[in-house]
Amino acid sequence: MAEHSHDHAASGHDHAHDHGHDHDHTHDHGSAPAKLTRNQTLVFGALSRAGGPLTAYTILDQLRDDGFRAPLQVYRALEKLVEFGMVHRLESLNAFVACSHPQCVDHETMAFAICESCGSVSEFADAAITRQLKGWAGDNGFALAKTTIELRGTCRTCQAAV
Amino acid sequence: MAEHSHDHAASGHDHAHDHGHDHDHTHDHGSAPAKLTRNQTLVFGALSRAGGPLTAYTILDQLRDDGFRAPLQVYRALEKLVEFGMVHRLESLNAFVACSHPQCVDHETMAFAICESCGSVSEFADAAITRQLKGWAGDNGFALAKTTIELRGTCRTCQAAV
DNA sequence: TCAAGGTTGTAATGTTATAACAAGAATTGC
DNA sequence: GCAATTCTTGTTATAACATTACAACCTTGA
Ligand SMILES: [Zn+2]
Ligand SMILES: [Zn+2]
Ligand SMILES: [Zn+2]
Ligand SMILES: [Zn+2]
């Protein structure tokens, strides 16, 4: 799987955690709570450090020393983090990535470009696409809950490195 | 997902595929061959009959009587059918669906609306979205290989049936 | 204090997908 | 016809991803 890449992707956001062990960041992402639980903090820390997508089992392995023993500990934390808008699930990768969108206003309609060579992920929003999809939904009486937009291909860096 | 029996996460819509059982369809889908192998025919038949998405294991169960014994028999056929442009993989469902687009010209950039209530899937193409995504790729030096666009929500029928 | 609700730990299990290898069928070239 | 090649198949085993179920433990707030 793709647990590589310290590439770009997840940088530039202000989550700026110091995952020592303290949990008092104060952000405002979607319905994010004032305070994360210990497990949520650890999982989010792992994803932030990685700067790219990780599978649940990779996260589990990275958190063994912090006392993690079972997949469910990771999946439960991920579920909440996604709910809070701090993490995205990448369906085509069965992996998770920390949100890197500056203000991630429309957390349910972000798009992701995934490099199949280096595994890096770029998160972006495109108003025209969102508008178009909502338009289709409206025209077809479809009550849209969430959209998945994932591009697969080769990033600029990897193409240059031929 | 539901259990590993015969449940078909789908139904609800009637694609009225003509692929009843006969296998001399003369598709022009992508790089489809003149003739499918026995296993490919059986798998495609199962998907066509279903008229909606099926998981590989559900297909396996449906083809026990035809001699199928192992997942790989299904996965291998699916791999080819996707390659031929006759089947799509739905990433957010880990399932597969027969292509229902009239001419499915741009097989790699179709969009799917998946009803979370009844499991029905509508396949559609939207030139504006495709253009927009290709535009982003061009602007960012990303060599686009394939896009995944999946909408989750509730279809018109299910909303009416409240 | 006590109940209610959320979080955690753990084991067991369920679900989706691939690796590895052997054997069979179709295709090609001679 | 008869290899050589290539594609397809059958089968076993295993890897990778995800959830159910249950008991224990906190926290919050009557
Ligand atoms: Zn985001
Ligand atoms: Zn790359
Ligand atoms: Zn199609
Ligand atoms: Zn529906």
Short mmCIF file of C-alpha atoms (C1' of nucleotides) and ligand atoms in Angstrom, two decimals:
data_model
loop_
_atom_site.label_atom_id
_atom_site.label_comp_id
_atom_site.label_asym_id
_atom_site.label_seq_id
_atom_site.Cartn_x
_atom_site.Cartn_y
_atom_site.Cartn_z
CA MET A 1 0.00 0.00 0.00
CA ALA A 2 0.99 3.57 -0.01
CA GLU A 3 2.33 4.72 3.23
CA HIS A 4 5.09 6.62 1.63
CA SER A 5 5.65 10.16 0.80
CA HIS A 6 6.53 12.93 3.02
CA ASP A 7 5.58 14.94 0.10
CA HIS A 8 3.46 18.00 -0.02
CA ALA A 9 -0.17 17.30 0.44
CA ALA A 10 -0.77 17.73 4.08
CA SER A 11 1.02 20.83 4.98
CA GLY A 12 0.02 24.38 5.18
CA HIS A 13 -2.77 23.90 7.57
CA ASP A 14 -2.86 25.41 10.91
CA HIS A 15 -3.49 22.38 13.01
CA ALA A 16 0.06 22.76 14.21
CA HIS A 17 -0.19 20.20 16.87
CA ASP A 18 2.49 19.42 19.25
CA HIS A 19 1.62 15.90 19.87
CA GLY A 20 3.59 15.55 22.96
CA HIS A 21 0.64 14.46 24.87
CA ASP A 22 -1.28 17.53 25.60
CA HIS A 23 -4.56 18.17 24.06
CA ASP A 24 -5.65 21.64 24.06
CA HIS A 25 -5.85 22.96 20.63
CA THR A 26 -8.78 25.06 19.78
CA HIS A 27 -9.96 24.76 16.30
CA ASP A 28 -13.04 25.40 14.52
CA HIS A 29 -13.25 22.81 11.85
CA GLY A 30 -16.78 21.90 11.08
CA SER A 31 -18.13 20.50 14.26
CA ALA A 32 -14.80 19.96 15.90
CA PRO A 33 -14.85 19.80 19.65
CA ALA A 34 -12.70 21.94 21.88
CA LYS A 35 -10.73 18.96 22.92
CA LEU A 36 -9.90 15.61 21.45
CA THR A 37 -9.63 12.43 23.43
CA ARG A 38 -6.24 10.86 23.91
CA ASN A 39 -6.76 8.29 21.14
CA GLN A 40 -8.07 10.86 18.72
CA THR A 41 -5.08 13.06 19.42
CA LEU A 42 -2.66 10.22 18.83
CA VAL A 43 -4.28 9.18 15.57
CA PHE A 44 -4.47 12.72 14.28
CA GLY A 45 -0.84 13.22 15.27
CA ALA A 46 0.21 10.18 13.26
CA LEU A 47 -1.63 11.43 10.19
CA SER A 48 -0.24 14.93 10.54
CA ARG A 49 3.30 13.69 10.92
CA ALA A 50 2.93 11.43 7.90
CA GLY A 51 1.88 14.34 5.71
CA GLY A 52 0.14 11.86 3.45
CA PRO A 53 -2.32 8.99 3.48
CA LEU A 54 -2.04 6.15 5.96
CA THR A 55 -4.13 3.02 6.31
CA ALA A 56 -5.74 2.26 9.63
CA TYR A 57 -3.39 -0.65 10.18
CA THR A 58 -0.33 1.45 9.46
CA ILE A 59 -1.52 3.93 12.05
CA LEU A 60 -2.05 1.07 14.47
CA ASP A 61 1.52 -0.08 13.97
CA GLN A 62 2.82 3.42 14.56
CA LEU A 63 0.93 3.72 17.80
CA ARG A 64 1.90 0.41 19.39
CA ASP A 65 4.27 2.20 21.69
CA ASP A 66 1.47 4.44 22.81
CA GLY A 67 -0.53 1.48 23.92
CA PHE A 68 -2.62 0.77 20.84
CA ARG A 69 -3.39 -2.91 20.45
CA ALA A 70 -6.46 -3.29 18.23
CA PRO A 71 -7.73 -1.90 14.92
CA LEU A 72 -10.87 -0.67 16.55
CA GLN A 73 -8.95 1.85 18.59
CA VAL A 74 -7.84 3.41 15.32
CA TYR A 75 -11.12 3.10 13.47
CA ARG A 76 -13.04 4.67 16.33
CA ALA A 77 -10.73 7.66 16.44
CA LEU A 78 -10.81 8.02 12.66
CA GLU A 79 -14.57 7.97 12.62
CA LYS A 80 -14.68 10.92 14.98
CA LEU A 81 -11.92 12.81 13.23
CA VAL A 82 -13.73 12.48 9.91
CA GLU A 83 -16.89 13.65 11.61
CA PHE A 84 -15.03 16.67 12.98
CA GLY A 85 -13.74 17.48 9.52
CA MET A 86 -10.11 17.01 10.43
CA VAL A 87 -9.49 13.90 8.40
CA HIS A 88 -10.65 12.61 5.02
CA ARG A 89 -11.13 9.06 3.96
CA LEU A 90 -9.73 8.26 0.52
CA GLU A 91 -12.05 5.64 -0.89
CA SER A 92 -9.89 4.50 -3.73
CA LEU A 93 -7.00 3.91 -1.38
CA ASN A 94 -8.77 2.61 1.72
CA ALA A 95 -6.68 5.14 3.58
CA PHE A 96 -7.01 8.31 5.58
CA VAL A 97 -5.35 11.68 5.33
CA ALA A 98 -5.26 14.78 7.52
CA CYS A 99 -7.21 17.65 6.01
CA SER A 100 -4.89 20.09 4.32
CA HIS A 101 -7.37 22.57 3.00
CA PRO A 102 -6.89 26.01 4.46
CA GLN A 103 -10.41 26.50 5.62
CA CYS A 104 -12.01 23.33 4.38
CA VAL A 105 -15.35 25.01 4.22
CA ASP A 106 -17.15 22.37 2.26
CA HIS A 107 -15.61 19.33 3.74
CA GLU A 108 -17.95 16.96 1.94
CA THR A 109 -17.04 17.99 -1.56
CA MET A 110 -13.27 18.23 -1.64
CA ALA A 111 -11.30 16.63 -4.44
CA PHE A 112 -8.06 14.70 -4.18
CA ALA A 113 -5.32 14.04 -6.69
CA ILE A 114 -3.40 10.90 -5.83
CA CYS A 115 -0.05 10.14 -7.41
CA GLU A 116 0.22 6.45 -8.15
CA SER A 117 3.96 6.71 -8.28
CA CYS A 118 4.87 8.43 -5.02
CA GLY A 119 1.60 8.24 -3.14
CA SER A 120 1.37 11.96 -2.52
CA VAL A 121 -2.07 13.49 -2.23
CA SER A 122 -3.17 17.00 -3.11
CA GLU A 123 -6.45 18.19 -1.73
CA PHE A 124 -8.32 20.86 -3.62
CA ALA A 125 -11.72 22.43 -3.98
CA ASP A 126 -13.32 23.44 -7.22
CA ALA A 127 -16.43 25.55 -7.03
CA ALA A 128 -17.43 24.78 -10.60
CA ILE A 129 -17.35 21.07 -10.01
CA THR A 130 -19.29 21.36 -6.80
CA ARG A 131 -21.86 23.54 -8.52
CA GLN A 132 -22.14 21.10 -11.38
CA LEU A 133 -22.64 18.11 -9.12
CA LYS A 134 -25.20 19.91 -7.02
CA GLY A 135 -26.88 20.87 -10.27
CA TRP A 136 -27.13 17.28 -11.40
CA ALA A 137 -28.47 16.27 -7.99
CA GLY A 138 -31.08 19.02 -8.11
CA ASP A 139 -32.15 18.10 -11.61
CA ASN A 140 -32.51 14.48 -10.66
CA GLY A 141 -34.12 14.83 -7.27
CA PHE A 142 -31.13 13.30 -5.60
CA ALA A 143 -30.54 14.43 -2.01
CA LEU A 144 -26.79 14.76 -1.99
CA ALA A 145 -25.06 13.83 1.26
CA LYS A 146 -21.43 13.52 0.26
CA THR A 147 -19.31 13.39 -2.84
CA THR A 148 -16.16 11.44 -3.51
CA ILE A 149 -13.84 12.94 -6.11
CA GLU A 150 -10.49 11.24 -6.52
CA LEU A 151 -8.05 11.65 -9.39
CA ARG A 152 -5.47 8.98 -10.04
CA GLY A 153 -2.39 9.68 -12.08
CA THR A 154 1.17 10.89 -11.86
CA CYS A 155 2.22 14.09 -10.16
CA ARG A 156 4.47 16.69 -11.74
CA THR A 157 7.49 15.67 -9.68
CA CYS A 158 7.24 12.02 -10.63
CA GLN A 159 6.80 12.85 -14.30
CA ALA A 160 9.90 15.00 -14.21
CA ALA A 161 11.84 12.16 -12.64
CA VAL A 162 11.55 9.88 -15.64
CA MET B 1 -21.82 -4.19 4.18
CA ALA B 2 -24.40 -6.80 4.46
CA GLU B 3 -23.57 -10.38 4.82
CA HIS B 4 -21.81 -12.56 2.48
CA SER B 5 -24.80 -14.27 1.12
CA HIS B 6 -27.00 -13.40 -1.76
CA ASP B 7 -28.01 -9.97 -0.76
CA HIS B 8 -27.77 -7.57 -3.58
CA ALA B 9 -27.08 -4.13 -2.41
CA ALA B 10 -29.10 -2.94 -5.28
CA SER B 11 -32.28 -3.02 -7.20
CA GLY B 12 -34.81 -0.33 -7.52
CA HIS B 13 -33.99 0.60 -11.02
CA ASP B 14 -34.53 -1.07 -14.25
CA HIS B 15 -31.75 -0.74 -16.67
CA ALA B 16 -33.50 -3.23 -18.82
CA HIS B 17 -30.32 -4.66 -20.13
CA ASP B 18 -30.87 -7.10 -22.87
CA HIS B 19 -28.04 -9.29 -21.76
CA GLY B 20 -30.27 -12.01 -20.57
CA HIS B 21 -28.10 -14.99 -20.99
CA ASP B 22 -26.91 -14.92 -24.47
CA HIS B 23 -23.37 -14.17 -25.10
CA ASP B 24 -23.09 -12.87 -28.46
CA HIS B 25 -23.34 -9.27 -27.71
CA THR B 26 -21.37 -7.13 -30.03
CA HIS B 27 -20.32 -4.33 -27.84
CA ASP B 28 -18.09 -1.64 -28.91
CA HIS B 29 -17.16 -0.62 -25.48
CA GLY B 30 -13.62 0.60 -25.19
CA SER B 31 -11.36 -2.23 -26.14
CA ALA B 32 -13.88 -4.98 -25.75
CA PRO B 33 -13.06 -8.22 -27.52
CA ALA B 34 -15.36 -9.95 -29.93
CA LYS B 35 -15.97 -12.72 -27.47
CA LEU B 36 -15.70 -13.12 -23.75
CA THR B 37 -14.38 -16.16 -21.97
CA ARG B 38 -16.80 -18.36 -20.10
CA ASN B 39 -16.01 -16.86 -16.72
CA GLN B 40 -16.18 -13.33 -18.01
CA THR B 41 -19.56 -14.07 -19.58
CA LEU B 42 -20.91 -15.53 -16.37
CA VAL B 43 -19.72 -12.61 -14.24
CA PHE B 44 -21.04 -10.04 -16.68
CA GLY B 45 -24.31 -11.91 -16.80
CA ALA B 46 -24.64 -11.79 -13.04
CA LEU B 47 -24.02 -8.05 -13.00
CA SER B 48 -26.43 -7.41 -15.83
CA ARG B 49 -29.17 -9.43 -14.23
CA ALA B 50 -28.67 -7.64 -10.94
CA GLY B 51 -29.15 -4.27 -12.58
CA GLY B 52 -27.14 -2.74 -9.75
CA PRO B 53 -23.89 -3.10 -7.85
CA LEU B 54 -22.68 -6.44 -6.57
CA THR B 55 -19.63 -7.28 -4.52
CA ALA B 56 -17.19 -9.84 -5.81
CA TYR B 57 -18.23 -12.28 -3.12
CA THR B 58 -21.91 -11.89 -3.89
CA ILE B 59 -21.14 -12.68 -7.50
CA LEU B 60 -19.17 -15.68 -6.35
CA ASP B 61 -22.15 -16.96 -4.40
CA GLN B 62 -24.43 -16.50 -7.38
CA LEU B 63 -22.13 -18.48 -9.60
CA ARG B 64 -21.55 -21.49 -7.33
CA ASP B 65 -23.87 -23.54 -9.46
CA ASP B 66 -21.86 -22.64 -12.50
CA GLY B 67 -18.77 -24.08 -10.92
CA PHE B 68 -17.24 -21.04 -9.31
CA ARG B 69 -15.32 -21.90 -6.17
CA ALA B 70 -12.84 -19.12 -5.41
CA PRO B 71 -12.82 -15.31 -5.26
CA LEU B 72 -10.04 -15.12 -7.76
CA GLN B 73 -12.25 -16.51 -10.47
CA VAL B 74 -14.50 -13.52 -9.99
CA TYR B 75 -11.77 -10.93 -9.52
CA ARG B 76 -9.96 -12.04 -12.64
CA ALA B 77 -13.08 -11.77 -14.74
CA LEU B 78 -13.93 -8.37 -13.24
CA GLU B 79 -10.47 -7.07 -13.97
CA LYS B 80 -10.91 -7.85 -17.65
CA LEU B 81 -14.46 -6.56 -17.82
CA VAL B 82 -13.36 -3.26 -16.31
CA GLU B 83 -10.52 -3.16 -18.80
CA PHE B 84 -12.98 -3.75 -21.65
CA GLY B 85 -15.14 -0.91 -20.38
CA MET B 86 -18.13 -3.12 -19.66
CA VAL B 87 -18.04 -2.85 -15.89
CA HIS B 88 -17.24 -0.11 -13.41
CA ARG B 89 -15.79 -0.46 -9.97
CA LEU B 90 -17.50 1.65 -7.32
CA GLU B 91 -14.77 2.61 -4.90
CA SER B 92 -16.95 3.83 -2.10
CA LEU B 93 -18.91 0.59 -2.14
CA ASN B 94 -16.19 -1.92 -2.92
CA ALA B 95 -18.57 -3.22 -5.52
CA PHE B 96 -18.95 -3.55 -9.26
CA VAL B 97 -21.69 -2.55 -11.66
CA ALA B 98 -22.40 -3.20 -15.32
CA CYS B 99 -21.92 -0.10 -17.44
CA SER B 100 -25.24 1.47 -18.22
CA HIS B 101 -24.12 4.46 -20.17
CA PRO B 102 -25.42 4.41 -23.73
CA GLN B 103 -22.12 4.89 -25.43
CA CYS B 104 -19.85 5.23 -22.46
CA VAL B 105 -17.40 7.20 -24.50
CA ASP B 106 -15.18 8.37 -21.71
CA HIS B 107 -15.23 5.36 -19.53
CA GLU B 108 -12.62 6.72 -17.14
CA THR B 109 -14.54 9.80 -16.11
CA MET B 110 -18.08 8.68 -15.49
CA ALA B 111 -19.91 9.75 -12.37
CA PHE B 112 -22.19 7.66 -10.18
CA ALA B 113 -24.99 8.60 -7.84
CA ILE B 114 -25.51 5.95 -5.19
CA CYS B 115 -28.66 5.86 -3.09
CA GLU B 116 -27.81 4.90 0.46
CA SER B 117 -31.36 3.85 1.05
CA CYS B 118 -32.10 1.46 -1.79
CA GLY B 119 -28.64 0.92 -3.22
CA SER B 120 -29.55 1.97 -6.72
CA VAL B 121 -26.85 3.50 -8.87
CA SER B 122 -27.23 6.05 -11.65
CA GLU B 123 -24.35 6.45 -14.01
CA PHE B 124 -23.93 9.77 -15.74
CA ALA B 125 -21.41 11.84 -17.60
CA ASP B 126 -20.96 15.55 -17.22
CA ALA B 127 -18.78 17.27 -19.73
CA ALA B 128 -18.33 20.34 -17.56
CA ILE B 129 -17.02 18.32 -14.66
CA THR B 130 -14.68 16.36 -16.87
CA ARG B 131 -13.41 19.57 -18.42
CA GLN B 132 -12.92 21.11 -15.01
CA LEU B 133 -11.00 18.15 -13.66
CA LYS B 134 -8.80 17.98 -16.73
CA GLY B 135 -8.26 21.68 -16.32
CA TRP B 136 -7.04 21.27 -12.77
CA ALA B 137 -4.77 18.44 -13.85
CA GLY B 138 -3.33 20.52 -16.65
CA ASP B 139 -2.76 23.50 -14.41
CA ASN B 140 -1.01 21.35 -11.86
CA GLY B 141 1.06 19.16 -14.14
CA PHE B 142 -0.83 16.11 -13.03
CA ALA B 143 -1.01 13.30 -15.61
CA LEU B 144 -4.55 12.15 -15.14
CA ALA B 145 -5.17 8.44 -15.57
CA LYS B 146 -8.61 7.94 -14.09
CA THR B 147 -11.13 9.80 -12.02
CA THR B 148 -13.52 8.53 -9.41
CA ILE B 149 -16.69 10.56 -8.94
CA GLU B 150 -19.27 9.10 -6.61
CA LEU B 151 -22.23 10.86 -5.06
CA ARG B 152 -23.84 9.46 -1.95
CA GLY B 153 -27.32 10.43 -0.92
CA THR B 154 -30.96 9.53 -1.34
CA CYS B 155 -32.66 9.03 -4.66
CA ARG B 156 -35.94 10.64 -5.64
CA THR B 157 -37.93 7.47 -5.15
CA CYS B 158 -36.66 6.89 -1.64
CA GLN B 159 -37.29 10.49 -0.65
CA ALA B 160 -40.84 10.23 -1.89
CA ALA B 161 -41.34 7.08 0.14
CA VAL B 162 -40.90 8.79 3.50
"C1'" DT C 1 -25.05 8.69 45.11
"C1'" DC C 2 -26.67 7.17 41.21
"C1'" DA C 3 -27.97 6.86 36.45
"C1'" DA C 4 -26.96 8.05 31.70
"C1'" DG C 5 -23.98 8.42 28.13
"C1'" DG C 6 -19.62 8.42 26.08
"C1'" DT C 7 -14.99 6.35 25.65
"C1'" DT C 8 -11.88 2.51 26.01
"C1'" DG C 9 -9.84 -2.36 25.78
"C1'" DT C 10 -10.07 -6.81 23.91
"C1'" DA C 11 -11.34 -10.92 21.48
"C1'" DA C 12 -13.48 -12.75 17.86
"C1'" DT C 13 -15.20 -12.49 13.49
"C1'" DG C 14 -16.54 -10.75 9.02
"C1'" DT C 15 -15.42 -8.86 4.49
"C1'" DT C 16 -12.53 -7.65 0.57
"C1'" DA C 17 -8.41 -8.73 -2.23
"C1'" DT C 18 -4.01 -10.90 -3.74
"C1'" DA C 19 0.14 -14.20 -3.99
"C1'" DA C 20 1.86 -18.38 -5.61
"C1'" DC C 21 1.78 -22.38 -8.21
"C1'" DA C 22 0.09 -26.03 -11.22
"C1'" DA C 23 -2.52 -27.34 -15.01
"C1'" DG C 24 -5.40 -26.65 -19.07
"C1'" DA C 25 -6.78 -24.40 -23.47
"C1'" DA C 26 -6.01 -21.39 -27.37
"C1'" DT C 27 -2.67 -19.21 -30.72
"C1'" DT C 28 1.32 -18.96 -33.44
"C1'" DG C 29 5.04 -20.47 -36.26
"C1'" DC C 30 7.08 -24.14 -38.41
"C1'" DG D 1 0.92 -32.27 -36.79
"C1'" DC D 2 3.86 -30.41 -33.20
"C1'" DA D 3 6.31 -27.54 -30.18
"C1'" DA D 4 6.71 -22.86 -28.15
"C1'" DT D 5 4.27 -19.25 -26.42
"C1'" DT D 6 0.73 -17.01 -24.19
"C1'" DC D 7 -3.54 -16.63 -22.00
"C1'" DT D 8 -6.88 -18.51 -19.05
"C1'" DT D 9 -8.24 -21.38 -15.28
"C1'" DG D 10 -8.46 -23.98 -10.66
"C1'" DT D 11 -7.00 -24.16 -6.03
"C1'" DT D 12 -4.91 -23.20 -1.62
"C1'" DA D 13 -3.41 -20.13 1.37
"C1'" DT D 14 -2.82 -15.66 3.11
"C1'" DA D 15 -2.94 -10.64 3.31
"C1'" DA D 16 -5.42 -6.39 4.03
"C1'" DC D 17 -9.35 -3.88 5.55
"C1'" DA D 18 -13.35 -3.38 8.81
"C1'" DT D 19 -17.05 -4.48 12.30
"C1'" DT D 20 -19.74 -6.97 16.15
"C1'" DA D 21 -20.15 -7.82 20.80
"C1'" DC D 22 -19.33 -7.26 25.46
"C1'" DA D 23 -17.33 -5.66 29.66
"C1'" DA D 24 -15.01 -1.99 32.07
"C1'" DC D 25 -14.23 2.60 32.94
"C1'" DC D 26 -14.82 7.60 33.00
"C1'" DT D 27 -17.43 11.93 33.07
"C1'" DT D 28 -21.43 14.65 33.66
"C1'" DG D 29 -25.13 16.14 35.89
"C1'" DA D 30 -29.41 15.33 38.41
ZN ZN E 1 -10.12 18.96 3.88
ZN ZN E 2 4.36 11.54 -7.51
ZN ZN E 3 -20.12 3.23 -18.15
ZN ZN E 4 -33.17 5.03 -3.33
#
